[in-house]
Amino acid sequence: MKKVYTCFCTDVIHEGHLNLLREAKKYGEVTVGILSDAAMIKFNRFPTITLEERKQIVRNTGLVSAIVIQNEIMYDKVIAEKKPDFVIHGDNWCEGPERAIRNNVIENLKKYGGELIEIAYTYNENVKKIDDTIRERLAMPEYRRKRLRQLLKLCPVVKTIEVHSGLTGLIAEKTVVEHNGELDQFDAMWLSSLCDSTAKGKPDIELVDMSSRMRTIDDVMEVTTKPIILDGDTGGLVEHFVYNVRTLERMGVSAIIIEDKTGLKKNSLFGIEVDQVQDSIENFCNKIRAGKRAQRTEEFMIIARIESLILEKGQEDALKRAFAYVDAGADAIMIHSRKKSPDEIFTFCDTFRKTNQDTPIVVVPTSFNSVTESELAQHGVNIVIYANQLTRSAFPAMQSTAIEILKNHRALEVDTKLMPFQEIIRLIDDL
Ligand code: SPV
Ligand code: MG
């Protein structure tokens, strides 16, 4: 009997999968690899059912001889181990980043003369409906809210990108990159106060109020499924904060980060160039406690952001605050710095981790941007936020286009720098 292998990363078996398995059976004994959660989230959607359940739905088809777990996106290991005579796959992986997986399979099969069989992917109304239903499920508050905690268990670093509109949400949602034979995508979205304010032409001083921020969250949520971390500025008055926690939780936001400043908040990247007042440990702990008491699910996270290094109060103050905020119930801490070098962040993380190995640490490497995610992870960081780079790249591009049109009194000169309008139309999904 010849050996046939295929890998599934799906939460549902539809007629397309059944077609593929029936076809596979014609070639021999079929083994199905179930892609692990950690591998699946690198290029696909977050699973809505467990690995065990995914195994079960494949077993229930009655069409497979064996099921294995495939832990890596690329097939090197599984093909070396199983030496299948045939790998079978739908022909929908010839375009886009998944092409890298196809190339990898071809390379591996070539080593011993294995063969790739591609069958026409089943596109029809029913399959599309099933696909849409899963996508919609992922966008629902009860699925989205808990996702950050799930990611913290799955990923060495939760890679988070700034969003401030439906369009930037789509970029965070859909960008998958193939680089050096690996696929990757962002895990979560950061609703930055700086960029949300900037998009509205306003300063980052808590002037854009919570109702407006929630409007932005809603725009992002309409077109995405990934979890949202809200930049909650200072959290405002305790009496207001508790209401906002409930609302955000109900909307399906996963976490709010509040910073330990009081009075007129200014952006941290100004540091001590402007007047900024740090809150007392006691007041800020009261705010954290009140927020934790107000929330209704176990899933929502309140993350305490420590501004001691920004305000040049030193490591000791930062650490004292970190431990106090964790004791008050903070689900994670964020430590911020505006130094070019990541050294003060490393020192803080290393010292904090000597006492506390569990509380997630969040960082925003805007100034210390030479540091890599894996270096940060080695120092115990769990969430890395790219807090403003989308806004900072879009603004100069738009400004230069405006200048060129004004200079030339027509738009021809800028055309080569623009996304073709056929593409921008296709960016938005049809219902
Ligand atoms: C933001 O993105 O609004 C932040 C991060 O709060 S920072 O701008 O670095 O303060
Ligand atoms: Mg902010």
Coordinates of C-alpha atoms in Angstrom, one line a residue, residues 18-240:
L18 CA -14.1 15.3 1.9
N19 CA -13.3 15.6 -1.8
L20 CA -9.7 15.8 -1.0
L21 CA -9.7 12.8 1.3
R22 CA -11.7 10.7 -1.1
E23 CA -9.2 11.5 -3.8
A24 CA -6.3 10.8 -1.5
K25 CA -7.7 7.3 -0.7
K26 CA -7.4 6.4 -4.3
Y27 CA -3.6 6.6 -4.1
G28 CA -3.2 4.6 -0.9
E29 CA -3.3 4.7 2.9
V30 CA -4.0 8.3 4.1
T31 CA -2.3 10.0 7.0
V32 CA -3.6 13.4 8.0
G33 CA -1.3 15.9 9.8
I34 CA -3.2 18.3 12.1
L35 CA -1.3 21.6 12.3
S36 CA -0.6 22.6 15.9
D37 CA -2.1 25.8 17.3
A38 CA 1.2 27.6 17.4
A39 CA 1.9 26.8 13.8
M40 CA -1.6 27.6 12.6
I41 CA -1.6 31.1 14.0
K42 CA 1.5 32.1 12.1
F43 CA -0.3 32.3 8.8
N44 CA -3.9 31.2 9.3
R45 CA -6.7 32.0 11.6
F46 CA -6.8 31.4 15.3
P47 CA -8.4 28.0 15.9
T48 CA -11.9 28.1 17.3
I49 CA -11.8 24.5 18.5
T50 CA -9.0 22.6 20.3
L51 CA -6.4 20.4 18.7
E52 CA -8.1 17.4 20.1
E53 CA -11.4 18.5 18.6
R54 CA -9.6 19.1 15.2
K55 CA -8.3 15.5 15.4
Q56 CA -11.7 14.2 16.1
I57 CA -13.5 15.9 13.2
V58 CA -10.9 14.4 10.8
R59 CA -11.2 11.0 12.4
N60 CA -15.0 11.2 12.1
T61 CA -14.7 11.4 8.3
G62 CA -13.8 7.6 8.4
L63 CA -11.5 8.3 5.5
V64 CA -8.1 8.3 7.2
S65 CA -5.8 5.6 8.4
A66 CA -3.7 7.7 10.8
I67 CA -3.6 11.1 12.3
V68 CA -0.4 12.9 13.4
I69 CA 0.3 16.3 14.8
Q70 CA 2.3 18.5 12.5
N71 CA 4.1 21.1 14.7
E72 CA 5.8 23.1 12.0
I73 CA 4.3 24.9 9.0
M74 CA 7.0 23.6 6.8
Y75 CA 7.0 19.9 6.0
D76 CA 10.8 19.0 6.3
K77 CA 10.4 17.0 9.5
V78 CA 7.1 15.2 8.7
I79 CA 8.2 14.3 5.2
A80 CA 11.7 13.1 6.5
E81 CA 9.9 10.9 9.1
K82 CA 7.0 9.5 7.0
K83 CA 8.5 9.4 3.5
P84 CA 5.0 9.5 1.9
D85 CA 4.8 8.4 -1.7
F86 CA 2.3 11.2 -2.3
V87 CA 1.5 14.6 -0.6
I88 CA -1.9 15.8 -1.6
H89 CA -3.2 19.4 -1.3
G90 CA -5.8 21.8 -2.8
D91 CA -4.5 24.0 -5.6
N92 CA -5.3 27.1 -3.6
W93 CA -1.7 27.4 -2.3
C94 CA -0.1 28.4 -5.6
E95 CA -0.5 32.2 -4.9
G96 CA 0.4 34.4 -1.9
P97 CA 2.6 33.5 1.1
E98 CA 1.4 29.8 1.2
R99 CA 3.4 29.4 -2.0
A100 CA 6.4 29.0 0.3
I101 CA 4.8 25.9 1.9
R102 CA 4.2 24.4 -1.6
N103 CA 7.8 25.0 -2.6
N104 CA 9.0 23.5 0.6
V105 CA 6.9 20.3 0.0
I106 CA 8.2 20.1 -3.6
E107 CA 11.8 20.4 -2.4
N108 CA 11.4 17.7 0.3
L109 CA 9.6 15.3 -2.0
K110 CA 12.3 15.7 -4.7
K111 CA 14.9 14.3 -2.3
Y112 CA 13.5 10.7 -2.7
G113 CA 11.1 10.9 -5.6
G114 CA 7.9 11.5 -3.8
E115 CA 5.1 13.1 -5.7
L116 CA 2.8 16.1 -5.1
I117 CA -0.8 15.8 -6.2
E118 CA -2.9 19.0 -6.4
I119 CA -6.6 18.9 -6.8
A120 CA -8.9 21.8 -7.6
Y121 CA -10.0 23.6 -4.5
T122 CA -13.8 23.5 -3.9
Y123 CA -15.1 27.1 -4.2
N124 CA -18.9 27.3 -3.8
E125 CA -21.5 29.2 -1.8
N126 CA -21.7 26.5 0.9
V127 CA -17.9 26.5 1.5
K128 CA -17.8 30.3 1.5
K129 CA -20.6 30.4 4.0
I130 CA -18.8 28.0 6.3
D131 CA -15.7 30.0 6.0
D132 CA -17.5 33.3 6.7
T133 CA -19.2 31.7 9.8
I134 CA -15.9 30.8 11.4
R135 CA -14.5 34.3 10.6
E136 CA -17.6 35.9 12.2
R137 CA -17.3 33.6 15.2
L138 CA -13.7 34.8 15.8
A139 CA -14.9 38.4 15.7
M140 CA -17.5 37.9 18.4
P141 CA -16.7 39.3 21.9
E142 CA -16.7 35.9 23.6
Y143 CA -14.1 34.5 21.2
R144 CA -12.0 37.7 20.7
R145 CA -11.8 38.8 24.3
K146 CA -10.0 35.7 25.6
R147 CA -7.6 35.5 22.7
L148 CA -4.8 37.6 24.3
R149 CA -4.6 35.2 27.2
Q150 CA -4.6 32.3 24.8
L151 CA -1.8 33.9 22.7
L152 CA 0.3 34.5 25.9
K153 CA 0.3 30.8 26.4
L154 CA 1.0 30.0 22.7
C155 CA 3.6 32.5 21.5
P156 CA 7.1 33.3 22.8
V157 CA 6.2 37.0 22.0
V158 CA 2.8 38.4 21.1
K159 CA 3.6 40.6 18.2
T160 CA 1.2 43.6 18.3
I161 CA 0.8 46.4 15.7
E162 CA -0.9 49.8 16.0
V163 CA -4.3 50.4 14.4
H164 CA -6.5 53.5 14.4
S165 CA -9.1 52.8 11.7
G166 CA -10.8 50.1 9.7
L167 CA -8.1 50.3 7.0
T168 CA -5.1 49.9 9.4
G169 CA -7.2 47.1 11.1
L170 CA -7.2 45.3 7.7
I171 CA -3.5 45.7 7.4
A172 CA -3.0 44.2 10.9
E173 CA -5.5 41.4 10.1
K174 CA -4.4 40.4 6.7
T175 CA -0.6 41.0 6.3
V176 CA 1.1 37.6 6.2
V177 CA 4.7 37.6 5.2
E178 CA 7.0 34.9 3.8
H179 CA 10.6 35.5 4.8
N180 CA 13.6 33.1 4.8
G181 CA 11.2 30.2 4.3
E182 CA 9.0 31.1 7.3
L183 CA 5.5 32.6 7.4
D184 CA 4.5 35.1 10.0
Q185 CA 1.7 37.6 10.8
F186 CA 0.8 39.9 13.7
D187 CA -1.0 38.4 16.7
A188 CA -2.8 41.4 18.2
M189 CA -3.7 45.1 17.7
W190 CA -2.8 48.1 19.7
L191 CA -5.2 51.0 19.8
S192 CA -2.7 53.7 20.4
S193 CA -3.8 57.0 22.0
L194 CA -1.1 58.8 20.0
C195 CA -2.2 57.5 16.7
D196 CA -5.9 57.6 17.3
S197 CA -5.4 61.3 18.3
T198 CA -3.1 62.0 15.4
A199 CA -5.5 60.5 12.9
K200 CA -8.1 63.0 14.2
G201 CA -5.5 65.9 14.1
K202 CA -5.6 66.2 17.9
P203 CA -2.8 66.2 20.5
D204 CA -2.2 63.0 22.6
I205 CA -3.5 64.6 25.9
E206 CA -6.6 62.5 26.6
L207 CA -8.5 65.1 24.5
V208 CA -10.0 62.4 22.3
D209 CA -12.5 61.1 24.8
M210 CA -13.5 57.5 25.5
S211 CA -16.7 57.6 23.5
S212 CA -14.6 58.6 20.4
R213 CA -12.0 55.9 21.2
M214 CA -14.8 53.4 21.4
R215 CA -16.0 54.5 18.0
T216 CA -12.5 53.7 16.6
I217 CA -12.5 50.4 18.3
D218 CA -15.8 49.6 16.7
D219 CA -14.5 50.5 13.2
V220 CA -11.5 48.2 13.8
M221 CA -13.7 45.4 15.2
E222 CA -16.1 45.5 12.2
V223 CA -13.3 44.3 9.8
T224 CA -11.0 42.2 12.0
T225 CA -10.9 39.2 14.2
K226 CA -7.6 39.7 16.1
P227 CA -7.5 40.7 19.8
I228 CA -7.3 44.4 20.8
I229 CA -5.2 46.0 23.5
L230 CA -6.5 49.5 24.2
D231 CA -4.1 52.3 25.2
G232 CA -6.3 53.6 28.0
D233 CA -4.0 56.6 28.9
T234 CA -4.3 57.3 32.6
G235 CA -7.6 55.4 32.9
G236 CA -9.1 58.8 34.0
L237 CA -11.1 59.1 37.2
V238 CA -11.6 55.8 39.1
E239 CA -15.3 56.5 39.0
H240 CA -15.2 56.6 35.2

